[in-house]
Coordinates of C-alpha atoms in Angstrom, one line a residue:
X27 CA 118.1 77.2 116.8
X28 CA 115.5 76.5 119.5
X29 CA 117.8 74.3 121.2
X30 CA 120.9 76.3 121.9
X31 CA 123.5 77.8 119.2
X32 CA 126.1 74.4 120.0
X33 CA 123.3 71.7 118.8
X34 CA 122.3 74.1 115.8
X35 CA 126.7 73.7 115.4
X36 CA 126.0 70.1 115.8
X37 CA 123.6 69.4 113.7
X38 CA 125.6 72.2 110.9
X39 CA 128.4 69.6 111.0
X40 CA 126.0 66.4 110.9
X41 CA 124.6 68.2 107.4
X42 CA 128.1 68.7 106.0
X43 CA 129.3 65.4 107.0
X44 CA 126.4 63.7 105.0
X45 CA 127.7 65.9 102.2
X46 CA 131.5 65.5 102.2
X47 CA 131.8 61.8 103.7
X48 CA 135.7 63.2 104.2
X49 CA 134.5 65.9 106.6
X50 CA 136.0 65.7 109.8
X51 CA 135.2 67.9 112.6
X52 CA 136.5 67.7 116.7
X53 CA 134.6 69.4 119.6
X54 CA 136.3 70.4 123.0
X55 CA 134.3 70.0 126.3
X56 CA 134.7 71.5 129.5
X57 CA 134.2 70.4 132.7
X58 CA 131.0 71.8 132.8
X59 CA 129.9 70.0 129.5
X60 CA 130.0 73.1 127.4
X61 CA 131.8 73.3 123.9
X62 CA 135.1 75.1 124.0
X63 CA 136.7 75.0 121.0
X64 CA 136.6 73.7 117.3
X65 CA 138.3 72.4 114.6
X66 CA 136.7 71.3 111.1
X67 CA 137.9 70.6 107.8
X68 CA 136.5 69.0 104.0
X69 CA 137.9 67.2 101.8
X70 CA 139.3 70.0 100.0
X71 CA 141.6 71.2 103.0
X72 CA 142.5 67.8 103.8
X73 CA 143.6 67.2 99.9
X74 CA 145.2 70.8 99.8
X75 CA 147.4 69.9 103.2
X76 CA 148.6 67.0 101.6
X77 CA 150.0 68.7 98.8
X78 CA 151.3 71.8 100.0
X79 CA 151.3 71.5 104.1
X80 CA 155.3 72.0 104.5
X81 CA 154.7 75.6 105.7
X82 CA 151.5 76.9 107.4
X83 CA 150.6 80.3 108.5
X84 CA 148.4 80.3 111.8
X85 CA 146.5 83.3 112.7
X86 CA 143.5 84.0 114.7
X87 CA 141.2 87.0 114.5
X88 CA 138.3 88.2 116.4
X89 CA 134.8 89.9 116.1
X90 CA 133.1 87.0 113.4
X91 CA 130.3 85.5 115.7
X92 CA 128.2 87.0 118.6
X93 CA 129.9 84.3 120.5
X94 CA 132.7 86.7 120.8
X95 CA 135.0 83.7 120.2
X96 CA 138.5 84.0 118.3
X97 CA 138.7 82.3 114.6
X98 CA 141.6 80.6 113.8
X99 CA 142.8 79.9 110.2
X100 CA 145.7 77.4 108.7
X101 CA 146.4 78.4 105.2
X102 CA 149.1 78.0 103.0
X103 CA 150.5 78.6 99.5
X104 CA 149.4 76.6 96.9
X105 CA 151.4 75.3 93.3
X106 CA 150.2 78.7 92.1
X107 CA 151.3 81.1 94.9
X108 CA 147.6 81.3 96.0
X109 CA 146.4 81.0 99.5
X110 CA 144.5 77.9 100.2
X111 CA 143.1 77.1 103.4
X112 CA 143.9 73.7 105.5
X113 CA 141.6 74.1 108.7
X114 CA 139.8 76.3 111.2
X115 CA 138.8 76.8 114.6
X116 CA 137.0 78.8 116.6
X117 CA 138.3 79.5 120.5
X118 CA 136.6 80.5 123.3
X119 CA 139.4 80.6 125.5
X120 CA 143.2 81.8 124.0
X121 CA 145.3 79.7 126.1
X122 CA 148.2 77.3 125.9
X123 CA 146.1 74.1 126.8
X124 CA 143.5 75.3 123.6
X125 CA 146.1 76.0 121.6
X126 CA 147.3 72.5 122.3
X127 CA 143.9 70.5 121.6
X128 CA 143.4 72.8 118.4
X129 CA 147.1 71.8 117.0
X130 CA 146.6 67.9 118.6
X131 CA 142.9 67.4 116.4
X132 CA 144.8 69.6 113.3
X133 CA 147.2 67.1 112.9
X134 CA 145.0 64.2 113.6
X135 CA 142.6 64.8 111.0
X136 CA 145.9 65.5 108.2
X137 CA 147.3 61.5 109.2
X138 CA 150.0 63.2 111.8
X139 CA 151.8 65.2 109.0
X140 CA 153.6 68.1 110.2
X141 CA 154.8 71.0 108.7
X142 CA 158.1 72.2 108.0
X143 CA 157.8 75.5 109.1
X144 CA 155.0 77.2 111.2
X145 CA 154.4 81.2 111.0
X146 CA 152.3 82.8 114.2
X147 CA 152.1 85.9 116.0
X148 CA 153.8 86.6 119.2
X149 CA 151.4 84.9 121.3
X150 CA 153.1 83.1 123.9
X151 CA 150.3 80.6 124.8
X152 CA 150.5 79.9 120.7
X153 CA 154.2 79.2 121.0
X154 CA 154.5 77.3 124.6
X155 CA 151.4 74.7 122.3
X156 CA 153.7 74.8 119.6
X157 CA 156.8 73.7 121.5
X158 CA 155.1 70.5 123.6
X159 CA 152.8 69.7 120.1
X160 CA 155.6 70.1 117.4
X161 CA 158.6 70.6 118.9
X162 CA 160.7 69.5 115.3
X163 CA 158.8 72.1 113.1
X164 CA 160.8 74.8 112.6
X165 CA 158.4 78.5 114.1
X166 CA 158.8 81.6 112.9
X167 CA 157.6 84.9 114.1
X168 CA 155.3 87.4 111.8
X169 CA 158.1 90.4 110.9
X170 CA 155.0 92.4 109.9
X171 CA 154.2 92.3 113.9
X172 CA 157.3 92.6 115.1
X173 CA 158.4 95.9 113.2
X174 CA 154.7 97.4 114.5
X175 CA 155.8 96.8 117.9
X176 CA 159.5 98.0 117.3
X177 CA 157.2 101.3 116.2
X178 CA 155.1 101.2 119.2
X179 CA 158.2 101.0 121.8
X180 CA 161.0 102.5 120.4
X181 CA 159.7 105.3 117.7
X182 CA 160.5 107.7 120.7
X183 CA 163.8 107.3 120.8
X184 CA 163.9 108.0 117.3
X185 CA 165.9 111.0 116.1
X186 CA 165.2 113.0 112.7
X187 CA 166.4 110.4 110.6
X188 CA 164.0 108.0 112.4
X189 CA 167.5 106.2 113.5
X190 CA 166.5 103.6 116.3
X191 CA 163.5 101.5 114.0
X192 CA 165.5 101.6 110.8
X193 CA 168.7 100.2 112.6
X194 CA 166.4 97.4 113.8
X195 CA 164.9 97.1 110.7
X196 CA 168.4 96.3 109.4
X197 CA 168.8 93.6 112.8
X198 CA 165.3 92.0 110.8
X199 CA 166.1 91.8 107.6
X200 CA 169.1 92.9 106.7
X201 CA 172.5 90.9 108.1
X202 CA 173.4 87.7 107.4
X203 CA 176.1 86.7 109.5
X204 CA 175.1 86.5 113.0
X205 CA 177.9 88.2 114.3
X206 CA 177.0 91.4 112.5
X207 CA 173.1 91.0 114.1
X208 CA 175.0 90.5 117.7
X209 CA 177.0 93.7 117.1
X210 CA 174.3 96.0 115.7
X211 CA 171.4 94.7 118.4
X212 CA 174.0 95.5 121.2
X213 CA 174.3 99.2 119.9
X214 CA 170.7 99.7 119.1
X215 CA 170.4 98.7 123.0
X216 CA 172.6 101.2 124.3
X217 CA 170.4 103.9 122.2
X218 CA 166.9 103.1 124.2
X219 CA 165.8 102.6 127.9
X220 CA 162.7 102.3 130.0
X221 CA 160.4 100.0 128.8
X222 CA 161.5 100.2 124.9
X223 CA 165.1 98.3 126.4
X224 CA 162.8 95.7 128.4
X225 CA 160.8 95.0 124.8
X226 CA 164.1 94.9 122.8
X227 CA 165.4 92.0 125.5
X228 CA 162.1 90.2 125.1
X229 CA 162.4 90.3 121.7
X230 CA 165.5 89.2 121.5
X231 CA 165.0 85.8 123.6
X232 CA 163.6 84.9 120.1
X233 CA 166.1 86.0 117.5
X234 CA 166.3 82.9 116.0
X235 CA 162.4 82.5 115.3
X236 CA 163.2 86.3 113.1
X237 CA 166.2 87.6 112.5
X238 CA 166.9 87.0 108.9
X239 CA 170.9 85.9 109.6
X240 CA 168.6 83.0 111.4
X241 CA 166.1 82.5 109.5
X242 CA 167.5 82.4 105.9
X243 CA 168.2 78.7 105.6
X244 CA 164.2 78.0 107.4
X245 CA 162.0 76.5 104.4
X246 CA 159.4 79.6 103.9
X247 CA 158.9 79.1 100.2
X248 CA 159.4 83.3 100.4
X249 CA 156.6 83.8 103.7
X250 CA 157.9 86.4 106.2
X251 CA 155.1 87.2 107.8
X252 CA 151.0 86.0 108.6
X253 CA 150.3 88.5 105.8
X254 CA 149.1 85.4 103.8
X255 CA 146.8 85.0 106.7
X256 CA 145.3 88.1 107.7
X257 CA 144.8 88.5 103.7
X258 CA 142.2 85.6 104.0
X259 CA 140.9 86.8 107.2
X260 CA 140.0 90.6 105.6
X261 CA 137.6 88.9 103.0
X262 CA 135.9 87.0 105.6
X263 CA 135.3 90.5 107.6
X264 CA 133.7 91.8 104.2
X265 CA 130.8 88.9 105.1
X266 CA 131.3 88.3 108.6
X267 CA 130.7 90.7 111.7
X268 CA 130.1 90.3 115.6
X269 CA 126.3 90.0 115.6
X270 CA 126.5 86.7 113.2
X271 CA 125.2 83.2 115.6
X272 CA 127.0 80.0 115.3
X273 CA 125.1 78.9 112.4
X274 CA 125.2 81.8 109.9
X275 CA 128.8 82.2 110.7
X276 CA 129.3 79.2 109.3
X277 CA 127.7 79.4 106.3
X278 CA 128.7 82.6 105.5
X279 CA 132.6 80.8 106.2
X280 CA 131.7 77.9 103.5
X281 CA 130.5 80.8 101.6
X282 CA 133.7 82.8 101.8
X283 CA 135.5 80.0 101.2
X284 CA 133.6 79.3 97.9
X285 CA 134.7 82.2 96.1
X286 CA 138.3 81.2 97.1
X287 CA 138.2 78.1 95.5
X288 CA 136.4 80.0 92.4
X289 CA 139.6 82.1 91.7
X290 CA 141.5 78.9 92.0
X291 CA 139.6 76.9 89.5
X292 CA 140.0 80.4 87.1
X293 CA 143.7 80.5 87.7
X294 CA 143.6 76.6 86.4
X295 CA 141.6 77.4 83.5
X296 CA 143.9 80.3 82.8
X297 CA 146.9 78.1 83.3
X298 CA 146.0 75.1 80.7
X299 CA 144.5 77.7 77.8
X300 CA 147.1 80.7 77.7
X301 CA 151.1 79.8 76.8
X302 CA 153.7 80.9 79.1
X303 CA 155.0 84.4 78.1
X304 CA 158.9 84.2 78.1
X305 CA 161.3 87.2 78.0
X306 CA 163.7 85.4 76.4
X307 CA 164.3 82.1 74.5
X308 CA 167.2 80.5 76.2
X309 CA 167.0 77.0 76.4
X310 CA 167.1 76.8 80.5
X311 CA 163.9 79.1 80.3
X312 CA 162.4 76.9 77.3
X313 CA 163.2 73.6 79.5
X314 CA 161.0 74.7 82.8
X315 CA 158.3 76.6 80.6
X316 CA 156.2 73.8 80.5
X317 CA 156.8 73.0 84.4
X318 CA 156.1 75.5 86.5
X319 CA 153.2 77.5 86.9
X320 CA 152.8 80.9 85.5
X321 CA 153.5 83.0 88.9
X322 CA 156.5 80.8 89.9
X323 CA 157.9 81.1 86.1
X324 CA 157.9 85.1 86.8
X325 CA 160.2 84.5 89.9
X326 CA 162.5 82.1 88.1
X327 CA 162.7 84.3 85.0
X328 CA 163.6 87.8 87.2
X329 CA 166.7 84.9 88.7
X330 CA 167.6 84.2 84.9
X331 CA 167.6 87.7 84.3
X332 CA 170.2 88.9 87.1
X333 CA 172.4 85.8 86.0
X334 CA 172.6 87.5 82.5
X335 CA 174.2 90.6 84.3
X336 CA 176.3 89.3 87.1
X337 CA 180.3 88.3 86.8
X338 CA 181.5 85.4 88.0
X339 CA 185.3 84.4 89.2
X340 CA 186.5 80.7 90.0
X341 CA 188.1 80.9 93.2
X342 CA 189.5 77.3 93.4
X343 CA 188.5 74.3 91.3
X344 CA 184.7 73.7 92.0
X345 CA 184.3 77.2 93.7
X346 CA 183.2 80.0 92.1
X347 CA 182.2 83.5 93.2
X348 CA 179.3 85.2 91.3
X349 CA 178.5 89.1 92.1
X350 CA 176.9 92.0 90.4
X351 CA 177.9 93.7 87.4
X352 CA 179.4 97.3 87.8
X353 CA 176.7 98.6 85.4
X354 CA 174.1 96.9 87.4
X355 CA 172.7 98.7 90.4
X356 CA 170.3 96.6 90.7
X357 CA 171.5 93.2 92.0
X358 CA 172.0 92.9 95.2
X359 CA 176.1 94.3 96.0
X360 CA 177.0 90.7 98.1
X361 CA 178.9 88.4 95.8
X362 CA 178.0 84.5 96.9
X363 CA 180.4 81.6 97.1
X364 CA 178.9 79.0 94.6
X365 CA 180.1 75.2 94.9
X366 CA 179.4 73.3 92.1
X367 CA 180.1 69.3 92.1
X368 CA 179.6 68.0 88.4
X369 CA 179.1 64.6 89.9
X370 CA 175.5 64.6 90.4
X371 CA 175.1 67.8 88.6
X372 CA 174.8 69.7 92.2
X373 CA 175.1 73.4 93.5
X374 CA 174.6 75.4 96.3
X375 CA 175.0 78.8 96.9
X376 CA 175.5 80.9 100.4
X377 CA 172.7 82.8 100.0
X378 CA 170.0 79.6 100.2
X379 CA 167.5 80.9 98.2
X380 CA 166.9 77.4 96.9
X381 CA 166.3 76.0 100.4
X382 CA 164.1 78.8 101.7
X383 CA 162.0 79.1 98.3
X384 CA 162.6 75.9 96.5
X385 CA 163.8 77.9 93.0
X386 CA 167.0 78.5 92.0
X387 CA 168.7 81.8 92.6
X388 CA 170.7 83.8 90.0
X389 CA 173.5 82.9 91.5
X390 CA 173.6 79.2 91.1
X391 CA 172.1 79.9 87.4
X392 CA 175.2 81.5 86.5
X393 CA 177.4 79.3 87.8
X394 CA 175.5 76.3 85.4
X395 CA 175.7 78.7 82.4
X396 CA 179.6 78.6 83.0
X397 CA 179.4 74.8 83.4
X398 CA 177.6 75.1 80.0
X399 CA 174.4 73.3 81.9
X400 CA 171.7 73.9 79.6
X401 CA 169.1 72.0 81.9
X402 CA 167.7 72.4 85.5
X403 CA 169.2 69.4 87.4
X404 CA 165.6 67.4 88.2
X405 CA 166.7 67.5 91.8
X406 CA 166.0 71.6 91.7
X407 CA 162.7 71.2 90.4
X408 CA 160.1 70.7 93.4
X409 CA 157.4 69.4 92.1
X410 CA 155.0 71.5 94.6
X411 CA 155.8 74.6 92.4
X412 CA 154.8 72.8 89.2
X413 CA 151.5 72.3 86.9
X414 CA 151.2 68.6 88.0
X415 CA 151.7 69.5 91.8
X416 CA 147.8 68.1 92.3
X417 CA 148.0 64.9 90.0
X418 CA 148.9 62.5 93.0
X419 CA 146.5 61.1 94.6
X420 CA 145.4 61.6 98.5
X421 CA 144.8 59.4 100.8
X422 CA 142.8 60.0 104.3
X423 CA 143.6 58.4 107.2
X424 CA 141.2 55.8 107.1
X425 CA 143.0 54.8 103.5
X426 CA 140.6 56.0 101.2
X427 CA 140.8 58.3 98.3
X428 CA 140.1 62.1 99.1
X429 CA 137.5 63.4 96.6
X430 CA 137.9 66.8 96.7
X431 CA 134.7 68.1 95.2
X432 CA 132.3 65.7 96.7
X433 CA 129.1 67.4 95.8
X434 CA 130.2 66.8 92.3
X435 CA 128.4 63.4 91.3
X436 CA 125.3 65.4 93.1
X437 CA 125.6 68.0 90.7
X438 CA 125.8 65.4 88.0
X439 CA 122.5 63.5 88.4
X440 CA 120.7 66.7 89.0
X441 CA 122.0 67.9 85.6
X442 CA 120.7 64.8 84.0
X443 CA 117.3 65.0 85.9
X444 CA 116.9 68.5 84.3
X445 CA 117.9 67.5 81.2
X446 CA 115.0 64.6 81.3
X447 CA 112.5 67.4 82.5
X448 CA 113.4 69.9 80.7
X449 CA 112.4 69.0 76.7
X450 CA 108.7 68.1 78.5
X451 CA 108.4 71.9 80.3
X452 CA 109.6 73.3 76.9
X453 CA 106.8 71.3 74.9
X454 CA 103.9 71.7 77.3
X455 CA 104.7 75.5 77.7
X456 CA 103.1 75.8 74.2
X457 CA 99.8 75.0 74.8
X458 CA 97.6 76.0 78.1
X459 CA 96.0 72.2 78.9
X460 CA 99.6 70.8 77.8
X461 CA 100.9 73.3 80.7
X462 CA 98.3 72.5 83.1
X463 CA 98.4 68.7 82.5
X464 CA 102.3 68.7 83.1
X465 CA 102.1 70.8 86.5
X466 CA 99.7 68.8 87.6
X467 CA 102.1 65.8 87.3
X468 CA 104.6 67.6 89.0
X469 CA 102.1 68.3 91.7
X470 CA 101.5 64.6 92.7
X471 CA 105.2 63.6 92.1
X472 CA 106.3 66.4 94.7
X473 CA 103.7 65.0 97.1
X474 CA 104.9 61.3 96.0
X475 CA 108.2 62.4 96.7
X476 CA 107.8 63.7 99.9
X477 CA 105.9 61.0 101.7
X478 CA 108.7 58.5 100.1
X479 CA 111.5 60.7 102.0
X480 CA 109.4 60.9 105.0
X481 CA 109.0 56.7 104.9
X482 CA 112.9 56.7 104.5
X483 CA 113.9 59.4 107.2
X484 CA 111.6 57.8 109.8
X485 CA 111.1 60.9 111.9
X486 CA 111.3 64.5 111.8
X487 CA 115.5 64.6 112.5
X488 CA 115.5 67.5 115.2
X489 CA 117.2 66.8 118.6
X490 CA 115.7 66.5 121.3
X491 CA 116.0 68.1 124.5
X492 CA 118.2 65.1 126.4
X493 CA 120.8 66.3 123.2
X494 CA 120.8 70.1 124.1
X495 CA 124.6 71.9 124.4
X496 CA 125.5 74.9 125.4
X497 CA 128.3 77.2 124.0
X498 CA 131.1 77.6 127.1
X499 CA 130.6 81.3 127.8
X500 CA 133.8 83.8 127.0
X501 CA 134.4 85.8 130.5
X502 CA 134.2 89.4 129.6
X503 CA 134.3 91.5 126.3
X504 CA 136.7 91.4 123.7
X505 CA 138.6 94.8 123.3
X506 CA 140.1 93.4 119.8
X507 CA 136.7 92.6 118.6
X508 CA 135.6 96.1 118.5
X509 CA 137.1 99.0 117.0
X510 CA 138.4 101.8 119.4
X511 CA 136.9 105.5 117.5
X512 CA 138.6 108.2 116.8
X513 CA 139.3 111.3 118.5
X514 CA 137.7 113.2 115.3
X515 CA 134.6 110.2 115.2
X516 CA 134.0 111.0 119.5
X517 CA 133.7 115.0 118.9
X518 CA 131.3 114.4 116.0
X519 CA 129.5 112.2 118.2
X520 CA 129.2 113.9 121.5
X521 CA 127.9 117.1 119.2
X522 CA 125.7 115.3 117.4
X523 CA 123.6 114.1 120.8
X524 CA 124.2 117.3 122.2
X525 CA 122.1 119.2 119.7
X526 CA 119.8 116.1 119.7
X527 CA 119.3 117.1 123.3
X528 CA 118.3 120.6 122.5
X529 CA 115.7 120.2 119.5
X530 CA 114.0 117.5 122.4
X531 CA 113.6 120.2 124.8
X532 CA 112.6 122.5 122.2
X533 CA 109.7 120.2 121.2
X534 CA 108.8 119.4 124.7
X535 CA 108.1 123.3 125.2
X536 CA 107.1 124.2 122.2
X537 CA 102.7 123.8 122.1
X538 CA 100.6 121.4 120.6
X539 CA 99.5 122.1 117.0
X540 CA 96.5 119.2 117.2
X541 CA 94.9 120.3 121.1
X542 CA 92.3 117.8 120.3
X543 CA 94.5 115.3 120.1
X544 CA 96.0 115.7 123.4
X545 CA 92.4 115.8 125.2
X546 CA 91.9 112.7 123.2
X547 CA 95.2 111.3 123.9
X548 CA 94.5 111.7 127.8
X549 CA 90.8 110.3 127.8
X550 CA 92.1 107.1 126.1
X551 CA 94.8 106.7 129.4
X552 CA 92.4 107.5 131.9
X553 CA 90.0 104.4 129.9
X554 CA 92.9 102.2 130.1
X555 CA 93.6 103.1 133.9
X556 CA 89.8 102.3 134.4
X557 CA 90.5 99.2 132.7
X558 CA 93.2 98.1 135.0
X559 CA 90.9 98.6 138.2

């Protein structure tokens, strides 16, 4: 760290790029020649993007590093409805033309795929990048935001049945014809005024990035909001805070990121030694059993099980209508227009679950039990959602094969190192001069060892000052990166240093117990005076 927090950065990323030959990392400069932003991602990201990169969730947060600089996460869902991360970056500055060179160096380092669909907050320097970057991949808006900000501007309008929020709540995720959303948002605007009107017309200039009668035929695989996000980013506040430098920040990241992989590899394990638990043994659930992983299998056996209770009605040769039962309060009320073509075994329903989630929805199911279809059509299978989603193989974009545990051959010849030294520390433990014979050995091979590396380094390693960087400076604190107190947490405060206050002036005029003490106390500052002169 003597040389500045940006080479210790540099030199973080020379060390993990010696370790993960697929480690790819892009620093911004400024004018000035300071570093910016940055975007870094292993092998694992680069192998998880590949597989399951057709919607991201973007989302930055703040208050990780001293540096006061925003962290920004890409993460995803994985084949088992797990969050997996496919890149970071850290921000100094939260503008459009960052924003820009973070997205440009994302997809750069992923071979220039793009994803389908992209969830972010309401930033607009995010979305202005988003639109010149990726202009084809379809952006959504967090819903989680938007109905905290529907609170924050229009709860005072509200009457006792809290009437204003819930009828936009309906506006977000309720209609599904857009001419019902244009009807209800024009009344809920005649309700407000001030600056809760002026929010709902902003707001609106983006109904089509979050209004559900919009959105419901985006590919979201089930994401609404940057919930999957901000998910990741409360672990890494459990091991990351404001007064962390450069470097520890990013090894306490890696180390984060560790224990996120761990529960992926368990999940695996889990997967491949425990059968699939099925409610029920009909042969569309038997066929897919084997396929899909155990979280997705839950959502397509909940779909089987509404099939089982719904009615269907064939309107007109290959159209059918499938609602809910009148005993069954618990399907949804809509019936759905299902058209089913038996060329090609294909169906598609109004309500596109299959094209937002990529698993068929109780209505189509019904509509193949009435076709007597005792097998999922391959087509409705994606193969993202099933056990074999990470057989394929990855290629960078320098055409080699991603190896997404690179440190694993490392591991390997250390095991077999300890399992040569290990039978000799076990036998010479038995007897003292045995022991002191062996450690000995040890001894000179350590020293052996080290002038060999020291021959093969040819120099010490640490930059030099010609190489120092400097971190670009964020202008002025960051209000997010701190939390505001309470009203309760300020009176406990201001009481506590106010009766810290008094017991001071109590001890100031309350006399010595030790008067010797004192004399001695002021001879040894009149000797250091007579020092000074």
């Amino acid at each position: 760290m003597q040389y500045g927090a940006a080479v210790a950065m540099t030199k973080y990323f020379g060390k993990r790029s010696m370790e993960d030959s697929f480690f790819k990392h892009f620093e911004d400069t400024s004018d000035e020649g300071e570093i910016s932003n940055v975007v870094w991602m292993d092998a694992k990201m680069i192998a998880s993007y590949a597989r399951f990169g057709d919607v991201v969730v973007f989302d930055t947060t703040f208050g990780t590093n001293n540096e006061k600089w925003a962290l920004g996460t890409f993460v995803g869902f994985n084949h088992l409805r797990e969050i997996v991360v496919f890149g970071a970056a850290l921000m100094c500055d939260q503008n459009t033309e960052s924003f820009e060179w973070v997205f440009t160096k994302f997809l750069e380092a992923h071979g220039g795929k793009k994803p389908i669909t992209i969830f972010t907050d309401q930033e607009l320097a995010i979305g202005a990048a988003l639109e010149i970057q990726i202009p084809e991949t379809r952006h959504a808006l967090c819903t989680w935001h938007i109905n905290k900000n529907c609170v924050k501007h229009l709860s005072k309008f509200n009457n006792d049945k809290k009437d204003v929020t819930s009828k936009f709540n309906e506006c977000l995720y309720r209609y599904e014809e857009e001419s019902e959303f244009e009807d209800a948002f024009n009344i809920l605007m005649g309700k407000v005024d001030g600056k809760g009107k002026e929010w709902l017309e902003f707001i609106y200039k983006k109904k089509e990035k979050w209004a559900y009668c919009f959105m419901k035929d985006a590919y979201t695989l089930g994401i609404r909001s940057t919930q999957t996000s901000e998910s990741f980013n409360s672990n890494l506040k459990d091991y990351l805070n404001c007064k962390l430098d450069v470097y520890r920040f990013m090894e306490q990241f890696d180390r984060v990121l560790a224990q996120n992989r761990e529960k992926e590899i368990i999940s695996l394990y889990d997967m491949t030694m425990k059968l699939p638990r099925l409610k029920s043994s009909m042969p569309i659930l038997r066929g897919v059993s084997n396929l899909y992983t155990p979280k997705v299998l839950e959502l397509f056996q909940a779909e089987v099980e509404l099939s089982m209770l719904a009615h269907i009605e064939c309107l007109e040769g290959n159209i059918y209508t499938v609602g809910k039962s009148a005993f069954d309060n618990k399907t949804p009320c809509k019936s759905r227009q299902v058209v089913w073509i038996r060329e090609g075994q294909m169906v598609s329903c109004s309500c596109k679950k299959f094209e937002r989630v990529g698993i068929l929805c109780w209505h189509a199911l019904k509509v193949l039990d009435r076709e007597d279809i005792k097998v999922i059509p391959p087509r409705y299978i994606l193969s993202r959602w099933t056990k074999e989603a990470k057989e394929d193989t990855v290629v960078d974009i320098e055409g080699r094969r991603v190896i997404e545990d690179p440190m694993l051959d490392v591991r390997n010849r250390r095991a077999d190192m300890f399992r040569m030294v290990t039978p000799i520390c076990d036998e010479a433990a038995k007897d003292v001069e045995d022991t002191h014979f062996v450690t000995n050995l040890f001894l000179e091979c350590q020293q052996k060892y080290e002038e060999y590396k020291g021959k093969k380094k040819g120099g010490d390693g640490n930059p030099t000052t010609e190489q120092s960087l400097y971190l670009k400076k964020k202008k002025g604190g960051d209000r997010r990166s701190k939390r505001i107190p309470s009203c309760i947490e300020k009176k406990k405060r201001a009481k506590k240093a106010k009766n810290k206050t008094i017991s001071n002036s109590q001890d100031s005029l309350r006399p010595s117990t030790n008067p010797s003490q004192d004399i001695s106390d002021v001879n040894v500052g009149c000797f250091s005076e007579l020092e000074d002169l």
